[in-house]
């Protein structure tokens, strides 16, 4: 975006955005260990800059990379740190699929499908096109859902989630 090229960002913020982009690229290419490395460096920078909006994106990316590596507990820890910060950035716009996959891995199939339905609806409403890593995540999520529930039930759950508000999605994303 033009924001990234702005001269008033400062070197520290530019470094953080570069680290975020490198982590995104690594995740998109399937190198999840590298995505974690870049993400951990970005986390240090975001904490140092005290930028909750960018920290929420970093934590979301770390959660996703951990999910791809089947590190469910680590992914959930990052998700729990990210969720309270989402209001400072894009909300669930880019994180709904990760919360859905986490729910599916925890055996919460209805919530997983509902979160996916919510994510589908909000992204469609805002004209967001899923990137390769997000498409890969959704494919893995659908495989988990299809292994545990009938297609009609999955479709019904997704339709329910498509009607949710962000508050409902957040409340159902990570139970206490």
mmCIF file of N, CA and C in Angstrom, residues 4-85:
data_model
loop_
_atom_site.group_PDB
_atom_site.id
_atom_site.type_symbol
_atom_site.label_atom_id
_atom_site.label_comp_id
_atom_site.label_asym_id
_atom_site.label_seq_id
_atom_site.Cartn_x
_atom_site.Cartn_y
_atom_site.Cartn_z
ATOM 1 N N UNK A 4 3.018 2.000 3.179
ATOM 2 C CA UNK A 4 4.310 1.370 3.394
ATOM 3 C C UNK A 4 5.439 2.229 2.824
ATOM 4 N N UNK A 5 5.185 2.965 1.762
ATOM 5 C CA UNK A 5 6.220 3.757 1.106
ATOM 6 C C UNK A 5 6.308 5.174 1.650
ATOM 7 N N UNK A 6 5.426 5.540 2.527
ATOM 8 C CA UNK A 6 5.398 6.889 3.067
ATOM 9 C C UNK A 6 6.694 7.202 3.807
ATOM 10 N N UNK A 7 7.211 8.400 3.607
ATOM 11 C CA UNK A 7 8.480 8.764 4.233
ATOM 12 C C UNK A 7 8.331 9.065 5.717
ATOM 13 N N UNK A 8 7.132 9.240 6.211
ATOM 14 C CA UNK A 8 6.958 9.576 7.623
ATOM 15 C C UNK A 8 6.743 8.360 8.516
ATOM 16 N N UNK A 9 6.940 7.177 7.983
ATOM 17 C CA UNK A 9 6.747 5.968 8.788
ATOM 18 C C UNK A 9 7.833 5.778 9.831
ATOM 19 N N UNK A 10 9.030 6.196 9.533
ATOM 20 C CA UNK A 10 10.148 5.943 10.421
ATOM 21 C C UNK A 10 10.765 4.599 10.121
ATOM 22 N N UNK A 11 12.073 4.504 10.365
ATOM 23 C CA UNK A 11 12.791 3.281 10.049
ATOM 24 C C UNK A 11 12.285 2.085 10.832
ATOM 25 N N UNK A 12 11.929 2.272 12.110
ATOM 26 C CA UNK A 12 11.478 1.149 12.932
ATOM 27 C C UNK A 12 10.169 0.580 12.410
ATOM 28 N N UNK A 13 9.270 1.450 12.047
ATOM 29 C CA UNK A 13 7.976 0.999 11.528
ATOM 30 C C UNK A 13 8.152 0.330 10.169
ATOM 31 N N UNK A 14 9.031 0.883 9.325
ATOM 32 C CA UNK A 14 9.314 0.268 8.031
ATOM 33 C C UNK A 14 9.893 -1.130 8.225
ATOM 34 N N UNK A 15 10.779 -1.275 9.204
ATOM 35 C CA UNK A 15 11.370 -2.582 9.489
ATOM 36 C C UNK A 15 10.287 -3.567 9.902
ATOM 37 N N UNK A 16 9.387 -3.132 10.757
ATOM 38 C CA UNK A 16 8.301 -4.001 11.206
ATOM 39 C C UNK A 16 7.427 -4.434 10.035
ATOM 40 N N UNK A 17 7.081 -3.508 9.180
ATOM 41 C CA UNK A 17 6.238 -3.838 8.024
ATOM 42 C C UNK A 17 6.979 -4.781 7.079
ATOM 43 N N UNK A 18 8.280 -4.569 6.903
ATOM 44 C CA UNK A 18 9.075 -5.471 6.074
ATOM 45 C C UNK A 18 9.070 -6.880 6.664
ATOM 46 N N UNK A 19 9.261 -6.994 7.977
ATOM 47 C CA UNK A 19 9.245 -8.301 8.636
ATOM 48 C C UNK A 19 7.883 -8.974 8.481
ATOM 49 N N UNK A 20 6.806 -8.198 8.618
ATOM 50 C CA UNK A 20 5.455 -8.737 8.410
ATOM 51 C C UNK A 20 5.311 -9.275 6.993
ATOM 52 N N UNK A 21 5.772 -8.499 6.031
ATOM 53 C CA UNK A 21 5.665 -8.914 4.628
ATOM 54 C C UNK A 21 6.505 -10.158 4.339
ATOM 55 N N UNK A 22 7.700 -10.231 4.910
ATOM 56 C CA UNK A 22 8.543 -11.416 4.723
ATOM 57 C C UNK A 22 7.879 -12.649 5.334
ATOM 58 N N UNK A 23 7.270 -12.486 6.505
ATOM 59 C CA UNK A 23 6.543 -13.595 7.121
ATOM 60 C C UNK A 23 5.361 -14.034 6.284
ATOM 61 N N UNK A 24 4.622 -13.068 5.742
ATOM 62 C CA UNK A 24 3.491 -13.386 4.860
ATOM 63 C C UNK A 24 3.965 -14.150 3.631
ATOM 64 N N UNK A 25 5.062 -13.689 3.040
ATOM 65 C CA UNK A 25 5.598 -14.346 1.845
ATOM 66 C C UNK A 25 6.031 -15.771 2.158
ATOM 67 N N UNK A 26 6.703 -15.958 3.291
ATOM 68 C CA UNK A 26 7.140 -17.304 3.679
ATOM 69 C C UNK A 26 5.943 -18.219 3.879
ATOM 70 N N UNK A 27 4.903 -17.706 4.530
ATOM 71 C CA UNK A 27 3.698 -18.505 4.762
ATOM 72 C C UNK A 27 3.030 -18.835 3.431
ATOM 73 N N UNK A 28 2.954 -17.871 2.537
ATOM 74 C CA UNK A 28 2.327 -18.100 1.236
ATOM 75 C C UNK A 28 3.075 -19.137 0.414
ATOM 76 N N UNK A 29 4.403 -19.208 0.598
ATOM 77 C CA UNK A 29 5.185 -20.176 -0.153
ATOM 78 C C UNK A 29 5.282 -21.528 0.554
ATOM 79 N N UNK A 30 4.658 -21.629 1.729
ATOM 80 C CA UNK A 30 4.646 -22.905 2.443
ATOM 81 C C UNK A 30 5.821 -23.118 3.380
ATOM 82 N N UNK A 31 6.653 -22.105 3.580
ATOM 83 C CA UNK A 31 7.792 -22.219 4.489
ATOM 84 C C UNK A 31 7.375 -21.678 5.858
ATOM 85 N N UNK A 32 6.662 -22.504 6.605
ATOM 86 C CA UNK A 32 6.055 -22.052 7.856
ATOM 87 C C UNK A 32 7.077 -21.843 8.968
ATOM 88 N N UNK A 33 8.180 -22.584 8.928
ATOM 89 C CA UNK A 33 9.238 -22.355 9.918
ATOM 90 C C UNK A 33 9.850 -20.971 9.712
ATOM 91 N N UNK A 34 10.084 -20.597 8.464
ATOM 92 C CA UNK A 34 10.603 -19.252 8.177
ATOM 93 C C UNK A 34 9.563 -18.195 8.552
ATOM 94 N N UNK A 35 8.287 -18.485 8.307
ATOM 95 C CA UNK A 35 7.232 -17.543 8.686
ATOM 96 C C UNK A 35 7.257 -17.294 10.193
ATOM 97 N N UNK A 36 7.487 -18.353 10.967
ATOM 98 C CA UNK A 36 7.606 -18.187 12.420
ATOM 99 C C UNK A 36 8.821 -17.342 12.782
ATOM 100 N N UNK A 37 9.941 -17.586 12.125
ATOM 101 C CA UNK A 37 11.150 -16.804 12.405
ATOM 102 C C UNK A 37 10.920 -15.319 12.129
ATOM 103 N N UNK A 38 10.384 -15.018 10.934
ATOM 104 C CA UNK A 38 10.106 -13.620 10.593
ATOM 105 C C UNK A 38 9.072 -13.033 11.550
ATOM 106 N N UNK A 39 8.064 -13.826 11.877
ATOM 107 C CA UNK A 39 7.021 -13.353 12.775
ATOM 108 C C UNK A 39 7.528 -13.046 14.168
ATOM 109 N N UNK A 40 8.409 -13.877 14.669
ATOM 110 C CA UNK A 40 8.964 -13.623 16.011
ATOM 111 C C UNK A 40 9.805 -12.349 16.027
ATOM 112 N N UNK A 41 10.535 -12.112 14.938
ATOM 113 C CA UNK A 41 11.292 -10.858 14.832
ATOM 114 C C UNK A 41 10.336 -9.663 14.762
ATOM 115 N N UNK A 42 9.258 -9.826 14.012
ATOM 116 C CA UNK A 42 8.262 -8.759 13.901
ATOM 117 C C UNK A 42 7.597 -8.503 15.245
ATOM 118 N N UNK A 43 7.365 -9.566 16.006
ATOM 119 C CA UNK A 43 6.752 -9.408 17.332
ATOM 120 C C UNK A 43 7.632 -8.541 18.227
ATOM 121 N N UNK A 44 8.935 -8.789 18.216
ATOM 122 C CA UNK A 44 9.858 -7.984 19.021
ATOM 123 C C UNK A 44 9.758 -6.510 18.627
ATOM 124 N N UNK A 45 9.740 -6.251 17.322
ATOM 125 C CA UNK A 45 9.643 -4.872 16.835
ATOM 126 C C UNK A 45 8.311 -4.228 17.224
ATOM 127 N N UNK A 46 7.220 -4.968 17.060
ATOM 128 C CA UNK A 46 5.896 -4.413 17.377
ATOM 129 C C UNK A 46 5.787 -4.102 18.870
ATOM 130 N N UNK A 47 6.336 -4.965 19.700
ATOM 131 C CA UNK A 47 6.323 -4.699 21.143
ATOM 132 C C UNK A 47 7.174 -3.479 21.471
ATOM 133 N N UNK A 48 8.315 -3.374 20.824
ATOM 134 C CA UNK A 48 9.203 -2.234 21.070
ATOM 135 C C UNK A 48 8.550 -0.922 20.646
ATOM 136 N N UNK A 49 7.814 -0.965 19.542
ATOM 137 C CA UNK A 49 7.143 0.235 19.034
ATOM 138 C C UNK A 49 5.833 0.523 19.754
ATOM 139 N N UNK A 50 5.381 -0.443 20.553
ATOM 140 C CA UNK A 50 4.107 -0.301 21.264
ATOM 141 C C UNK A 50 2.975 0.017 20.285
ATOM 142 N N UNK A 51 2.877 -0.809 19.236
ATOM 143 C CA UNK A 51 1.867 -0.621 18.193
ATOM 144 C C UNK A 51 0.888 -1.788 18.248
ATOM 145 N N UNK A 52 -0.237 -1.631 18.975
ATOM 146 C CA UNK A 52 -1.161 -2.757 19.125
ATOM 147 C C UNK A 52 -1.801 -3.206 17.818
ATOM 148 N N UNK A 53 -1.997 -2.300 16.872
ATOM 149 C CA UNK A 53 -2.588 -2.694 15.593
ATOM 150 C C UNK A 53 -1.683 -3.630 14.814
ATOM 151 N N UNK A 54 -0.423 -3.246 14.678
ATOM 152 C CA UNK A 54 0.511 -4.115 13.968
ATOM 153 C C UNK A 54 0.826 -5.362 14.780
ATOM 154 N N UNK A 55 0.862 -5.242 16.117
ATOM 155 C CA UNK A 55 1.095 -6.429 16.938
ATOM 156 C C UNK A 55 -0.022 -7.443 16.731
ATOM 157 N N UNK A 56 -1.266 -6.981 16.582
ATOM 158 C CA UNK A 56 -2.365 -7.929 16.351
ATOM 159 C C UNK A 56 -2.164 -8.682 15.040
ATOM 160 N N UNK A 57 -1.669 -7.999 14.007
ATOM 161 C CA UNK A 57 -1.402 -8.667 12.729
ATOM 162 C C UNK A 57 -0.258 -9.662 12.865
ATOM 163 N N UNK A 58 0.789 -9.280 13.591
ATOM 164 C CA UNK A 58 1.929 -10.176 13.803
ATOM 165 C C UNK A 58 1.474 -11.432 14.538
ATOM 166 N N UNK A 59 0.725 -11.254 15.620
ATOM 167 C CA UNK A 59 0.258 -12.401 16.401
ATOM 168 C C UNK A 59 -0.676 -13.285 15.591
ATOM 169 N N UNK A 60 -1.505 -12.670 14.759
ATOM 170 C CA UNK A 60 -2.397 -13.434 13.875
ATOM 171 C C UNK A 60 -1.584 -14.287 12.912
ATOM 172 N N UNK A 61 -0.530 -13.690 12.336
ATOM 173 C CA UNK A 61 0.323 -14.440 11.412
ATOM 174 C C UNK A 61 1.050 -15.570 12.129
ATOM 175 N N UNK A 62 1.528 -15.320 13.338
ATOM 176 C CA UNK A 62 2.196 -16.364 14.106
ATOM 177 C C UNK A 62 1.237 -17.510 14.414
ATOM 178 N N UNK A 63 -0.001 -17.176 14.753
ATOM 179 C CA UNK A 63 -1.023 -18.191 15.009
ATOM 180 C C UNK A 63 -1.214 -19.060 13.771
ATOM 181 N N UNK A 64 -1.336 -18.433 12.619
ATOM 182 C CA UNK A 64 -1.561 -19.171 11.378
ATOM 183 C C UNK A 64 -0.390 -20.094 11.058
ATOM 184 N N UNK A 65 0.834 -19.591 11.198
ATOM 185 C CA UNK A 65 2.008 -20.428 10.926
ATOM 186 C C UNK A 65 2.048 -21.623 11.874
ATOM 187 N N UNK A 66 1.737 -21.400 13.139
ATOM 188 C CA UNK A 66 1.715 -22.506 14.109
ATOM 189 C C UNK A 66 0.636 -23.527 13.739
ATOM 190 N N UNK A 67 -0.495 -23.061 13.246
ATOM 191 C CA UNK A 67 -1.554 -23.981 12.819
ATOM 192 C C UNK A 67 -1.074 -24.860 11.669
ATOM 193 N N UNK A 68 -0.394 -24.248 10.702
ATOM 194 C CA UNK A 68 0.112 -25.030 9.576
ATOM 195 C C UNK A 68 1.127 -26.079 10.023
ATOM 196 N N UNK A 69 1.823 -25.804 11.123
ATOM 197 C CA UNK A 69 2.805 -26.747 11.653
ATOM 198 C C UNK A 69 2.188 -27.712 12.665
ATOM 199 N N UNK A 70 0.858 -27.652 12.820
ATOM 200 C CA UNK A 70 0.105 -28.502 13.756
ATOM 201 C C UNK A 70 0.504 -28.280 15.211
ATOM 202 N N UNK A 71 0.902 -27.073 15.533
ATOM 203 C CA UNK A 71 1.220 -26.684 16.907
ATOM 204 C C UNK A 71 0.002 -25.953 17.490
ATOM 205 N N UNK A 72 -1.024 -26.732 17.792
ATOM 206 C CA UNK A 72 -2.317 -26.162 18.174
ATOM 207 C C UNK A 72 -2.239 -25.330 19.450
ATOM 208 N N UNK A 73 -1.528 -25.812 20.453
ATOM 209 C CA UNK A 73 -1.441 -25.049 21.709
ATOM 210 C C UNK A 73 -0.738 -23.711 21.500
ATOM 211 N N UNK A 74 0.360 -23.713 20.750
ATOM 212 C CA UNK A 74 1.069 -22.463 20.471
ATOM 213 C C UNK A 74 0.182 -21.523 19.655
ATOM 214 N N UNK A 75 -0.539 -22.084 18.676
ATOM 215 C CA UNK A 75 -1.441 -21.262 17.866
ATOM 216 C C UNK A 75 -2.506 -20.617 18.737
ATOM 217 N N UNK A 76 -3.082 -21.395 19.644
ATOM 218 C CA UNK A 76 -4.115 -20.837 20.520
ATOM 219 C C UNK A 76 -3.550 -19.743 21.422
ATOM 220 N N UNK A 77 -2.327 -19.922 21.905
ATOM 221 C CA UNK A 77 -1.714 -18.889 22.751
ATOM 222 C C UNK A 77 -1.563 -17.577 21.968
ATOM 223 N N UNK A 78 -1.112 -17.661 20.714
ATOM 224 C CA UNK A 78 -1.010 -16.447 19.894
ATOM 225 C C UNK A 78 -2.390 -15.853 19.625
ATOM 226 N N UNK A 79 -3.374 -16.708 19.357
ATOM 227 C CA UNK A 79 -4.733 -16.224 19.090
ATOM 228 C C UNK A 79 -5.286 -15.480 20.301
ATOM 229 N N UNK A 80 -5.081 -16.035 21.478
ATOM 230 C CA UNK A 80 -5.589 -15.382 22.694
ATOM 231 C C UNK A 80 -4.931 -14.021 22.929
ATOM 232 N N UNK A 81 -3.693 -13.884 22.517
ATOM 233 C CA UNK A 81 -3.028 -12.580 22.628
ATOM 234 C C UNK A 81 -3.509 -11.622 21.537
ATOM 235 N N UNK A 82 -3.817 -12.158 20.359
ATOM 236 C CA UNK A 82 -4.196 -11.307 19.223
ATOM 237 C C UNK A 82 -5.607 -10.761 19.349
ATOM 238 N N UNK A 83 -6.543 -11.585 19.791
ATOM 239 C CA UNK A 83 -7.961 -11.204 19.756
ATOM 240 C C UNK A 83 -8.249 -9.874 20.462
ATOM 241 N N UNK A 84 -7.740 -9.623 21.669
ATOM 242 C CA UNK A 84 -8.048 -8.329 22.303
ATOM 243 C C UNK A 84 -7.474 -7.128 21.554
ATOM 244 N N UNK A 85 -6.491 -7.350 20.700
ATOM 245 C CA UNK A 85 -5.850 -6.258 19.965
ATOM 246 C C UNK A 85 -6.470 -6.010 18.597
#
